[in-house]
PDB file of C-alpha atoms in Angstrom:
ATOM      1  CA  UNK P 377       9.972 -22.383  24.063  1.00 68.00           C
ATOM      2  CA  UNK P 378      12.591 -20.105  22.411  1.00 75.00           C
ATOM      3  CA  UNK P 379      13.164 -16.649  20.912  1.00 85.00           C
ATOM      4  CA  UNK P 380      11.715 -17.282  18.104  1.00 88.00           C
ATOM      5  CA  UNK P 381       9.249 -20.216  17.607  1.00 88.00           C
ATOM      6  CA  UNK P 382       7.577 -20.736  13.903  1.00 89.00           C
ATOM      7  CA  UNK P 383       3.961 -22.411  13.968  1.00 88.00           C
ATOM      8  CA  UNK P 384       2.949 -22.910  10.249  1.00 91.00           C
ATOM      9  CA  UNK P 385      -0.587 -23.346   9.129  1.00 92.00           C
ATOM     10  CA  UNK P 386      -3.852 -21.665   7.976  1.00 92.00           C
ATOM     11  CA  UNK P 387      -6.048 -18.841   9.208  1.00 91.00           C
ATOM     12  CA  UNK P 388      -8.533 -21.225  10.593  1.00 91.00           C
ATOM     13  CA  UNK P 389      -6.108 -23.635  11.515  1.00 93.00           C
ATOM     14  CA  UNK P 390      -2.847 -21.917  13.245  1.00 93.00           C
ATOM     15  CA  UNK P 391      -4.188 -17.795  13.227  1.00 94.00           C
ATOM     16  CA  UNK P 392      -7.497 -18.230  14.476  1.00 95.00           C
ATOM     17  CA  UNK P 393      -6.176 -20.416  17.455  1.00 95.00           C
ATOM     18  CA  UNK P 394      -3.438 -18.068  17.752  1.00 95.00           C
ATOM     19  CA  UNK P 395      -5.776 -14.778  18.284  1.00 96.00           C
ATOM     20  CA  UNK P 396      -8.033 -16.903  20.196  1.00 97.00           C
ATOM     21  CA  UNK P 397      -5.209 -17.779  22.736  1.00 96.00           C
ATOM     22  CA  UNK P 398      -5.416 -16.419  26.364  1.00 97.00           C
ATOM     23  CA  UNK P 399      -1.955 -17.118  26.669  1.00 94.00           C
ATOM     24  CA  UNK P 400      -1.530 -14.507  24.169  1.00 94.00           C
ATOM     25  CA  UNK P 401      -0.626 -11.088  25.288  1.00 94.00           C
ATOM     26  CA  UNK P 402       0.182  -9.063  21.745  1.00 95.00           C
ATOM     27  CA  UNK P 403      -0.804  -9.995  18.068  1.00 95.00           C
ATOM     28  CA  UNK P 404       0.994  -8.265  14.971  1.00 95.00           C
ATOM     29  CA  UNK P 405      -0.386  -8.915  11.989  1.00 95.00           C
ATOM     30  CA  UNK P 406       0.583  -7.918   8.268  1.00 94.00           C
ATOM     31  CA  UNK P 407      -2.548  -8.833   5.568  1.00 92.00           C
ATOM     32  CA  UNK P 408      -5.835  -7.924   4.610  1.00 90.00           C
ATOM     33  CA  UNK P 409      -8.290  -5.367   6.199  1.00 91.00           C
ATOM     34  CA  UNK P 410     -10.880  -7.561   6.527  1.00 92.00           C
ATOM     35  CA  UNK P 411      -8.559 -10.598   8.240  1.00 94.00           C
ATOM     36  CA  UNK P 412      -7.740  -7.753  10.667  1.00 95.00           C
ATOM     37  CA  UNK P 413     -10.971  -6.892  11.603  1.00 95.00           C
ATOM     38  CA  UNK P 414     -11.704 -10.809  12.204  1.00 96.00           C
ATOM     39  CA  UNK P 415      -7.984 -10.941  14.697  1.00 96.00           C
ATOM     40  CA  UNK P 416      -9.838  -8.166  16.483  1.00 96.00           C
ATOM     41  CA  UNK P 417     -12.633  -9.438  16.677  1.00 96.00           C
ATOM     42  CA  UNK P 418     -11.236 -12.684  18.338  1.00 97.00           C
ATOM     43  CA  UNK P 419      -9.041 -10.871  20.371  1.00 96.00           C
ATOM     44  CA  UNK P 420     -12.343  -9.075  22.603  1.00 96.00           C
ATOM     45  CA  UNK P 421     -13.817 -12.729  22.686  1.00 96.00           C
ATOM     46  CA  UNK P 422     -10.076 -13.766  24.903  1.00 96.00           C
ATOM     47  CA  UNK P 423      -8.319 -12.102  26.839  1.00 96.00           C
ATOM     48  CA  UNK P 424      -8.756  -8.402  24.504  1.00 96.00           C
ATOM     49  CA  UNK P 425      -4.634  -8.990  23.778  1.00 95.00           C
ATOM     50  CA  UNK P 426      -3.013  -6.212  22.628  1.00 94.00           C
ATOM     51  CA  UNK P 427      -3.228  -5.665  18.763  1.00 96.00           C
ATOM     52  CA  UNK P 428      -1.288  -4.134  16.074  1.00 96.00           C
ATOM     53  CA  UNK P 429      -2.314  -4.349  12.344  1.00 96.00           C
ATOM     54  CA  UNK P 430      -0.464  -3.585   8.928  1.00 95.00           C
ATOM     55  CA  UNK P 431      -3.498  -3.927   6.282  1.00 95.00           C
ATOM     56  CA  UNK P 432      -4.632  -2.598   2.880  1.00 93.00           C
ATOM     57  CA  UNK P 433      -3.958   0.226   0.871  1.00 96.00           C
ATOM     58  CA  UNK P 434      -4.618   2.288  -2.261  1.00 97.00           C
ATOM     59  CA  UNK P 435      -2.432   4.675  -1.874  1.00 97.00           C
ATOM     60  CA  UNK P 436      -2.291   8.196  -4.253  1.00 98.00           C
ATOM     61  CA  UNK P 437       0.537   9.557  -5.599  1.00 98.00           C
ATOM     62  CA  UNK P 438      -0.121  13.208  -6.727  1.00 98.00           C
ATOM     63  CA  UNK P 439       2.057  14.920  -9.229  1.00 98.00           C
ATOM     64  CA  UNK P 440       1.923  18.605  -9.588  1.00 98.00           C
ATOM     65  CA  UNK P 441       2.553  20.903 -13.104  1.00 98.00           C
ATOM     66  CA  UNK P 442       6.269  21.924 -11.857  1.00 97.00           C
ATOM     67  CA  UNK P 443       7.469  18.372 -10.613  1.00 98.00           C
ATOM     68  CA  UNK P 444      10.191  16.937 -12.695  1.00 97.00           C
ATOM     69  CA  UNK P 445       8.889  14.540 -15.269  1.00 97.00           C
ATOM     70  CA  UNK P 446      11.386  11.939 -14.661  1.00 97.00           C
ATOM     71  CA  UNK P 447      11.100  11.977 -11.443  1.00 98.00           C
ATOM     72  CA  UNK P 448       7.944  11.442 -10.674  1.00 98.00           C
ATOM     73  CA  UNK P 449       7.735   9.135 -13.504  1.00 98.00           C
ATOM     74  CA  UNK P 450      10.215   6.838 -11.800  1.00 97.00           C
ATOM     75  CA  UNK P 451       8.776   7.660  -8.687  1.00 98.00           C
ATOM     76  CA  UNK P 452       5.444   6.449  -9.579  1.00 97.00           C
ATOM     77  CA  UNK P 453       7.092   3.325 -11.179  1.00 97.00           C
ATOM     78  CA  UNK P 454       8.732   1.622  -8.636  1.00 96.00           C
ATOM     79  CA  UNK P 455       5.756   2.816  -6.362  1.00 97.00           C
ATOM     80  CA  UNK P 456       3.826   0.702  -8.080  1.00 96.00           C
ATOM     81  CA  UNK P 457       5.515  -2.599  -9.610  1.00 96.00           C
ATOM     82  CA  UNK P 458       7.706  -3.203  -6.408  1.00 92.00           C
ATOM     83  CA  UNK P 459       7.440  -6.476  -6.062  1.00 93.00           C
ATOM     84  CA  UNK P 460       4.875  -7.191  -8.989  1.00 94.00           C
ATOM     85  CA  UNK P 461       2.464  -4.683  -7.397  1.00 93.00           C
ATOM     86  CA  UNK P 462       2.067  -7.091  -4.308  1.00 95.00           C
ATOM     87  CA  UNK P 463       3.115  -4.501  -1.808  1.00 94.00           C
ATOM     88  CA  UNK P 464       0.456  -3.129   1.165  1.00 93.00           C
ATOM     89  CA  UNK P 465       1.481   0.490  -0.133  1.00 96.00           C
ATOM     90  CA  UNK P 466       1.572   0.359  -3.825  1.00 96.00           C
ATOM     91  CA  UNK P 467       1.172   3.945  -5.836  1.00 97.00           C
ATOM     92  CA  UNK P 468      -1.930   2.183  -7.256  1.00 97.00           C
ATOM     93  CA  UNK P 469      -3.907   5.711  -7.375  1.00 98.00           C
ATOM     94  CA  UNK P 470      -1.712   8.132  -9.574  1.00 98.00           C
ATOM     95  CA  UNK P 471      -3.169  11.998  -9.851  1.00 98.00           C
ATOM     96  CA  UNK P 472      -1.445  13.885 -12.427  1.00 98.00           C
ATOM     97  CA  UNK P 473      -2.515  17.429 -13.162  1.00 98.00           C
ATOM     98  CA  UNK P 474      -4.001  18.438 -16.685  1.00 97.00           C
ATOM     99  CA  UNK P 475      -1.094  20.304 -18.123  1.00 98.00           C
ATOM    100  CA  UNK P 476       1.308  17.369 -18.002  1.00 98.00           C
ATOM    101  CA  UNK P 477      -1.099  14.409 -17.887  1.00 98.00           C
ATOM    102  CA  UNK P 478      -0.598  13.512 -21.971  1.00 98.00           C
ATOM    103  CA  UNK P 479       3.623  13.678 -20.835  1.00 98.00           C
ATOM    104  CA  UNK P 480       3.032  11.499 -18.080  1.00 98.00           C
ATOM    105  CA  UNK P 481       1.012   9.099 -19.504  1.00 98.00           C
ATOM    106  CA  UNK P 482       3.134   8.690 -22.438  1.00 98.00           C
ATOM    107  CA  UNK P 483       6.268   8.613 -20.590  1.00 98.00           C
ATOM    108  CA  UNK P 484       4.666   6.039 -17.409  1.00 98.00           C
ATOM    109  CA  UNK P 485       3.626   3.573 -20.514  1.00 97.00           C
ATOM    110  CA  UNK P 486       7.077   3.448 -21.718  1.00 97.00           C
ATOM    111  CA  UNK P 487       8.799   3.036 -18.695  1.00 97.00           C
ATOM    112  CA  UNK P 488       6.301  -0.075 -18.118  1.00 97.00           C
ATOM    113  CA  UNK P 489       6.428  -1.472 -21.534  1.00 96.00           C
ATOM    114  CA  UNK P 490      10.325  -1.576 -20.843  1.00 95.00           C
ATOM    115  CA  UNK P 491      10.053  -3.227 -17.696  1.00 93.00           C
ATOM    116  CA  UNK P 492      10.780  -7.047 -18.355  1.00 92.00           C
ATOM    117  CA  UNK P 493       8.877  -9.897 -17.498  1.00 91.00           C
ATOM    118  CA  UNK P 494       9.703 -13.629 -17.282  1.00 90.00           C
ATOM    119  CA  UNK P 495      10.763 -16.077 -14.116  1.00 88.00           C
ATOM    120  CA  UNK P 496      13.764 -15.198 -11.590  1.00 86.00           C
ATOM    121  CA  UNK P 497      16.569 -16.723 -12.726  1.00 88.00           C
ATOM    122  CA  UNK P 498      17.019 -14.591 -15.715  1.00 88.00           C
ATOM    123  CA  UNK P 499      19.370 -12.221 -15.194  1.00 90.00           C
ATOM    124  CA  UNK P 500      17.392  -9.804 -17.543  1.00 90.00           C
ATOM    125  CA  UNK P 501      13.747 -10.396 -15.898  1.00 92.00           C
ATOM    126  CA  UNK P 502      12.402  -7.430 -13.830  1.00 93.00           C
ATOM    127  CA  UNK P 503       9.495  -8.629 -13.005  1.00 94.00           C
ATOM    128  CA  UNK P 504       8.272 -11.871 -11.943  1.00 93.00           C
ATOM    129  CA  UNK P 505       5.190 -13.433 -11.389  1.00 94.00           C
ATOM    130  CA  UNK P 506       1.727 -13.155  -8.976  1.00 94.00           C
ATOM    131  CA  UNK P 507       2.127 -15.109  -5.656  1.00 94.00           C
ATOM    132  CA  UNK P 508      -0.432 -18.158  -7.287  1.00 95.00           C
ATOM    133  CA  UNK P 509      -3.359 -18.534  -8.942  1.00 95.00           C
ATOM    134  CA  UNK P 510      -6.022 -17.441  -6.820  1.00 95.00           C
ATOM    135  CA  UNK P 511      -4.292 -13.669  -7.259  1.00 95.00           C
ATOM    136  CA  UNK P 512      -3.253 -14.362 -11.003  1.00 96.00           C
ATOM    137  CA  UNK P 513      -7.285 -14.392 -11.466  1.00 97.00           C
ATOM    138  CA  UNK P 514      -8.100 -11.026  -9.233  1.00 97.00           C
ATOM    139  CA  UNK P 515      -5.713  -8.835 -10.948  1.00 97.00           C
ATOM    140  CA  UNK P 516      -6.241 -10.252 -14.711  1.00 97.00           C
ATOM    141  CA  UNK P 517      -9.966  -9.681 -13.450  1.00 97.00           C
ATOM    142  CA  UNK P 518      -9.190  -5.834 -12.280  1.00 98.00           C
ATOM    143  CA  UNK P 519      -7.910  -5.579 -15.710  1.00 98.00           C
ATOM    144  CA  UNK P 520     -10.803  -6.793 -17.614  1.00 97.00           C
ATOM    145  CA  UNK P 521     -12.933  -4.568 -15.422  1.00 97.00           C
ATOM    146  CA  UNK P 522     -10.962  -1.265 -16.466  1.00 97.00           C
ATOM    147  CA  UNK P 523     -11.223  -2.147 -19.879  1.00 97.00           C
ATOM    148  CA  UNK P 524     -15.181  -2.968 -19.338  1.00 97.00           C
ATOM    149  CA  UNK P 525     -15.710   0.560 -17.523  1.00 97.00           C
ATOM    150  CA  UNK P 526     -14.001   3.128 -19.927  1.00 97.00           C
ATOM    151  CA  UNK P 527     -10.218   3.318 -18.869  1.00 97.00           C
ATOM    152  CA  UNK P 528      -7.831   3.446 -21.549  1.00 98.00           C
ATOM    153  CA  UNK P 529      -5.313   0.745 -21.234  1.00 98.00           C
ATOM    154  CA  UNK P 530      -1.991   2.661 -22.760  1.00 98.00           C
ATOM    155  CA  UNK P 531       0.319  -0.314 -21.506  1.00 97.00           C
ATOM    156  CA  UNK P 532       0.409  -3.860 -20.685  1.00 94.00           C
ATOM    157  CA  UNK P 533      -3.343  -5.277 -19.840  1.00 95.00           C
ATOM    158  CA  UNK P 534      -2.484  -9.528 -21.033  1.00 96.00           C
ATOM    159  CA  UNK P 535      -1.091 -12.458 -19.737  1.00 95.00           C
ATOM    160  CA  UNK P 536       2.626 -12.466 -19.832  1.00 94.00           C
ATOM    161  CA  UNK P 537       3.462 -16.061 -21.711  1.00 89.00           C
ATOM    162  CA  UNK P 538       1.444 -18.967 -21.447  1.00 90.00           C
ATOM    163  CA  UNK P 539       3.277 -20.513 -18.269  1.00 91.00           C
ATOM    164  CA  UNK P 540       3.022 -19.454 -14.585  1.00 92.00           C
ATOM    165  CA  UNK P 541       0.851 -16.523 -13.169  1.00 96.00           C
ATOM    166  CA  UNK P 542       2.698 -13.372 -14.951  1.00 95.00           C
ATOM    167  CA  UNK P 543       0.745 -10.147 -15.227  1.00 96.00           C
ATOM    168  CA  UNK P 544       2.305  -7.375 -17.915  1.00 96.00           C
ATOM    169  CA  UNK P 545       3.498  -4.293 -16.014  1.00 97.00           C
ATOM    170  CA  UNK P 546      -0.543  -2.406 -16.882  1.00 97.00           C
ATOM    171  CA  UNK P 547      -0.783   1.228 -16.872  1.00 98.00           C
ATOM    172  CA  UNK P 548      -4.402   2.123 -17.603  1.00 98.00           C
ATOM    173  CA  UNK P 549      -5.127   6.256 -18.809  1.00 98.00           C
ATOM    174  CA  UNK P 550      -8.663   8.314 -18.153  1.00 98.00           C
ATOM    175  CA  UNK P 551      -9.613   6.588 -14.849  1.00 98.00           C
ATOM    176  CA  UNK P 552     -12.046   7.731 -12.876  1.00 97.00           C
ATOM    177  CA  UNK P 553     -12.775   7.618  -9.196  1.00 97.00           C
ATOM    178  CA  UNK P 554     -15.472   5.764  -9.439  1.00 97.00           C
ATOM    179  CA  UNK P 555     -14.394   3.151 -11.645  1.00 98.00           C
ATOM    180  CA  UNK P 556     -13.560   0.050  -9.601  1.00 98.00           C
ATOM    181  CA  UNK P 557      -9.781  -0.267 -10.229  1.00 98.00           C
ATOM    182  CA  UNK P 558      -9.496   3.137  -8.930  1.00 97.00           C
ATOM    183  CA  UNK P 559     -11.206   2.438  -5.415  1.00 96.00           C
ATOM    184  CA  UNK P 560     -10.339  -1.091  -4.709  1.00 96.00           C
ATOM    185  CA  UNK P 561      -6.889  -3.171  -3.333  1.00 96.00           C
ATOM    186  CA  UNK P 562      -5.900  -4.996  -6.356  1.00 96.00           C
ATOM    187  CA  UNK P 563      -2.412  -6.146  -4.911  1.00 95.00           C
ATOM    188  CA  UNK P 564      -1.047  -6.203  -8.517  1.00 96.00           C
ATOM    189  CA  UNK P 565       0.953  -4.629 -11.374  1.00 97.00           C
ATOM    190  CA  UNK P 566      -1.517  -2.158 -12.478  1.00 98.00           C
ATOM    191  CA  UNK P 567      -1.106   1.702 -12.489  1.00 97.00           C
ATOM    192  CA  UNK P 568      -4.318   4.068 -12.557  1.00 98.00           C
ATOM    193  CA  UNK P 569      -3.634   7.603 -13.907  1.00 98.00           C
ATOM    194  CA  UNK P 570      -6.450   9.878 -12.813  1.00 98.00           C
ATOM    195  CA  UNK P 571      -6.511  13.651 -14.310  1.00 98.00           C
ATOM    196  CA  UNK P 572      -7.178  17.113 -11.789  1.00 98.00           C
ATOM    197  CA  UNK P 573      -6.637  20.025 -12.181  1.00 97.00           C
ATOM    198  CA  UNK P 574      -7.456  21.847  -8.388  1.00 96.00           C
ATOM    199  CA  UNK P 575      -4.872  20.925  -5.870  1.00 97.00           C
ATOM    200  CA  UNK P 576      -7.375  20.986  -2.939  1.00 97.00           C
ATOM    201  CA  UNK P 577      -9.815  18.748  -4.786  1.00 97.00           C
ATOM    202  CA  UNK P 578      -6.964  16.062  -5.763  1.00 98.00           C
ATOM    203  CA  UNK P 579      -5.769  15.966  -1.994  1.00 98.00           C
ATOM    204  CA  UNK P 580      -9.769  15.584  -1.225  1.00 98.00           C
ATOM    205  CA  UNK P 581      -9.786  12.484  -3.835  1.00 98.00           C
ATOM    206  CA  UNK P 582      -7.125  11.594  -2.889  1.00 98.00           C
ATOM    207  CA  UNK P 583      -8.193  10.832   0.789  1.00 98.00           C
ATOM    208  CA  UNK P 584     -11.895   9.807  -0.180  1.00 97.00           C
ATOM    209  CA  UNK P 585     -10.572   5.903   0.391  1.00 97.00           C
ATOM    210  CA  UNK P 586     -11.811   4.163   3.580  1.00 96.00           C
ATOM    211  CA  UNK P 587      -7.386   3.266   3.158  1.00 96.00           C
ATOM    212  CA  UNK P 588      -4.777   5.666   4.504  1.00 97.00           C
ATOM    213  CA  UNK P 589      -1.429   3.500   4.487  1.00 97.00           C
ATOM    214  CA  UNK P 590       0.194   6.021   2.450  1.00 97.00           C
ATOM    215  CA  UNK P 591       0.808   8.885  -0.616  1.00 98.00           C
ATOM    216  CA  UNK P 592       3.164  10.278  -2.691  1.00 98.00           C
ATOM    217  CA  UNK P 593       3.687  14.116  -3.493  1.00 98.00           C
ATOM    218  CA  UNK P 594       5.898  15.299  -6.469  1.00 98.00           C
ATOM    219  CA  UNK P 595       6.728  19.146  -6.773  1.00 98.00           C
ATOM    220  CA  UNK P 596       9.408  21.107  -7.132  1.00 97.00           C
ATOM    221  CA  UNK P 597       8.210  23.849  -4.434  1.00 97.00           C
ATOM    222  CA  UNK P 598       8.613  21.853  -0.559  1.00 96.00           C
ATOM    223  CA  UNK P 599       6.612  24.629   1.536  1.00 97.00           C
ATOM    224  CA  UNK P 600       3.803  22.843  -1.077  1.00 97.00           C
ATOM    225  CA  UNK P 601       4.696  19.250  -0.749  1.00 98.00           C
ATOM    226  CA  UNK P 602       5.072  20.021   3.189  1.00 97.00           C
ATOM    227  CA  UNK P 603       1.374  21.615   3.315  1.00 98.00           C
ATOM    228  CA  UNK P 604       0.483  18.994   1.448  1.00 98.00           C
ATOM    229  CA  UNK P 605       1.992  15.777   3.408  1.00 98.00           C
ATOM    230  CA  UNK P 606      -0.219  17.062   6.488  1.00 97.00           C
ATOM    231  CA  UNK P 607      -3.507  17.334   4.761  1.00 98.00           C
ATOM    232  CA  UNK P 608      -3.121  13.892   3.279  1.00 98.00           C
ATOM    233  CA  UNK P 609      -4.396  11.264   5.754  1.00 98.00           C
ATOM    234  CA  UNK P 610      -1.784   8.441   5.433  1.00 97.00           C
ATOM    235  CA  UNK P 611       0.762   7.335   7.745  1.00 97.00           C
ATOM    236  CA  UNK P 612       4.296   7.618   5.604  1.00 97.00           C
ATOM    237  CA  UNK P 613       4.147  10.571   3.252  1.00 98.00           C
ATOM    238  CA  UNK P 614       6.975  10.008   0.222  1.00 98.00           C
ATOM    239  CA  UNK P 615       7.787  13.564  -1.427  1.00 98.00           C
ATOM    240  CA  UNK P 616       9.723  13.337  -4.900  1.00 98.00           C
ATOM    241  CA  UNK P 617      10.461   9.332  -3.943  1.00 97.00           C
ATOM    242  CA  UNK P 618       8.176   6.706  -3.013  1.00 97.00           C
ATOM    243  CA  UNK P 619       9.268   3.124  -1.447  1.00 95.00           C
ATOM    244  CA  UNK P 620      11.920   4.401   0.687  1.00 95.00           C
ATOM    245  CA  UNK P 621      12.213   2.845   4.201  1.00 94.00           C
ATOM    246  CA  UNK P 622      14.420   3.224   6.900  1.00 95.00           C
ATOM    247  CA  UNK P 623      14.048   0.663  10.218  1.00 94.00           C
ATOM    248  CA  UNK P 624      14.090   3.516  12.589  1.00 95.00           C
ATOM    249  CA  UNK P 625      10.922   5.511  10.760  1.00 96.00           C
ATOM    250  CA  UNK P 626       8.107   4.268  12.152  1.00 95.00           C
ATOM    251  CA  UNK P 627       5.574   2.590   8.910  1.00 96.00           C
ATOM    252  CA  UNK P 628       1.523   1.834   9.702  1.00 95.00           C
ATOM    253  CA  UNK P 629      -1.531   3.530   8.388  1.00 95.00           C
ATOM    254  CA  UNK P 630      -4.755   5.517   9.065  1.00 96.00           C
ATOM    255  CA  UNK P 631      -8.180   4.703   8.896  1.00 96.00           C
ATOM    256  CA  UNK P 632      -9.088   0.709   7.515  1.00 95.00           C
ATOM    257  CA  UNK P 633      -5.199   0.567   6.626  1.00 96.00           C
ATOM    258  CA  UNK P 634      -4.153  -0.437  10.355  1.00 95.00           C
ATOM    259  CA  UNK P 635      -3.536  -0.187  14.745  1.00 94.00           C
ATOM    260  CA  UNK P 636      -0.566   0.992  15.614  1.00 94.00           C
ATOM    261  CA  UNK P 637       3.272   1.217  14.669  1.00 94.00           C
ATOM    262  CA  UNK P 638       5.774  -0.993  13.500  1.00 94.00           C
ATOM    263  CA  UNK P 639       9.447  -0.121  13.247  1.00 94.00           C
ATOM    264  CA  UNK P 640      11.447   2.961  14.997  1.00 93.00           C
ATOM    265  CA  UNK P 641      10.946   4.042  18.299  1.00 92.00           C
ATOM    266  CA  UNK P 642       7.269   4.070  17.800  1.00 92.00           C
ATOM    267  CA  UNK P 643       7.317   0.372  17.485  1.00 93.00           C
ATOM    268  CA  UNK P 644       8.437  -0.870  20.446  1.00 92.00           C
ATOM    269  CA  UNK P 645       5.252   0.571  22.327  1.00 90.00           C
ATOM    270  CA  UNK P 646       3.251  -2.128  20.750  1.00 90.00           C
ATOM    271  CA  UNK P 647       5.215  -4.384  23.276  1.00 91.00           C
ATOM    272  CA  UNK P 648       5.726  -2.671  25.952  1.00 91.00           C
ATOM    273  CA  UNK P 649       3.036  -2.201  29.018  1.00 90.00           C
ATOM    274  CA  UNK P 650       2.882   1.175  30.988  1.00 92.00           C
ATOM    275  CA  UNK P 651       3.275   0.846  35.393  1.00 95.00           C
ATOM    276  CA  UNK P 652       2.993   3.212  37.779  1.00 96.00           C
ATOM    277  CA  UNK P 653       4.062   2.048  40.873  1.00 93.00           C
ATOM    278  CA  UNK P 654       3.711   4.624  44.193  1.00 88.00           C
ATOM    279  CA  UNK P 655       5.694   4.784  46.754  1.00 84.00           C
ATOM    280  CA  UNK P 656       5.258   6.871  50.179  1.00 82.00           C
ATOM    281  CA  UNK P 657       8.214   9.203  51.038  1.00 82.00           C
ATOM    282  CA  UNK P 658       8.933   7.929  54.542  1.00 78.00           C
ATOM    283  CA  UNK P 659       9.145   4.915  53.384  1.00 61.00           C
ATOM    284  CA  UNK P 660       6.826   3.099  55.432  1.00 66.00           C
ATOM    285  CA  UNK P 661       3.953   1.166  54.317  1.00 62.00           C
TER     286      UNK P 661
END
């Protein structure tokens, strides 16, 4: 009993019972795409409770030949190694046209080379280490699997130090979309810089993802970026910025990225059931 009651545990443990629960009117659930399909899966064997999910992503940012180069450099940046690259809506995809892709590249892979690793309670570290071991080994596998399928690895790509689970800020050049690190969640600190030339075609790429949590536009012209943010099929569009939030902007994604809402107005209709109640003018019943 309480406002706020905090049951700690496993999936199979505490969540399972938890979605399972016909006591349970509403789940919300921030994680994996394929731990959301399981909560609704368990949710139509109870009581079908309500559901709202926050899941995966591989979200593009795509910079165009008149967007300032600093800009979108540092937008791409801390779009990415937020938070190590743990973060649902990392710039993990980043499509930079042809006639500033060399610019970029160069200028991305200095900004990550600068970007200081090492444990949280020095004052200089920037960026700290993977959540544990079991993700320490995905992403320093992603990496290894660039490296195996062609991509040019212009920054990072090793073990920080020989203690803990710290990944080098990675920024990997020539991807392609079929390459794996360009199509799967890696939840880690490594950028992919893809090449186009064809805006249509890199908004096309860019939603060929069974994700859609969010993107990133950078261009100077905003009837572009505007035309742009509703072709793209994610639920929070960043233009010339990416990472912002703000609690009354409603945050959730399309397609395998999520259900529903959270945050803003938006969010509160997760919780809130719709009656319609009749009532005869007279008055009598």
């Amino acid at each position: 009993k309480g406002v706020v009651n905090i049951v700690s545990g496993f999936g199979p443990t505490a969540g399972s019972p938890i979605a399972l629960h016909m006591d349970v009117d509403k789940i919300a659930f921030t994680g994996s795409s394929p731990v959301g399909h399981k909560i609704m899966e368990m949710a139509a064997q109870s009581n079908l409770k309500r559901v709202s999910l926050e899941l995966g992503g591989k979200s593009p940012l795509i910079v165009l030949p008149d967007a300032d180069l600093d800009q979108a450099v540092s937008a791409a940046h801390i779009g990415l190694f937020l938070n190590m690259g743990q973060c649902c809506c990392a710039s993990s995809r980043v499509f930079v046209h042809d006639e500033i892709y060399d610019k970029f590249v160069a200028a991305a892979a200095a900004k990550a080379k600068e970007w200081k690793a090492g444990p949280q309670f020095e004052e200089s570290s920037l960026h700290g280490a993977q959540v544990d071991k079991i993700q320490f080994d995905k992403v320093m596998g992603y990496i290894e699997k660039g490296k195996s399928e062609g991509a040019k690895c212009v920054a990072g790509g090793e073990r920080h130090g020989s203690k803990g689970f710290f990944v080098q800020p990675t920024v990997f050049s020539e991807v392609t979309d079929e390459m794996t690190i360009a199509k799967e969640e890696i939840f880690g600190p490594v950028s992919s810089i893809i090449r186009f030339t064809d805006v249509k075609d890199a908004i096309r790429r860019a939603n060929n993802s069974k994700y859609g949590l969010a993107a990133g536009i950078c261009t100077r012209d905003i009837g572009t970026a505007v035309k742009m943010a509703g072709e793209l099929q994610a639920g929070t569009i960043w233009i010339n910025c990416y990472n912002n939030f703000d609690m009354a902007a409603p945050f959730g994604g399309f397609k395998s990225s999520g259900i529903g809402r959270e945050l803003g107005e938006y969010g509160l209709a997760n919780y809130t059931e719709t009656k319609t109640v009749y009532i005869p003018m007279d008055g009598k019943y």
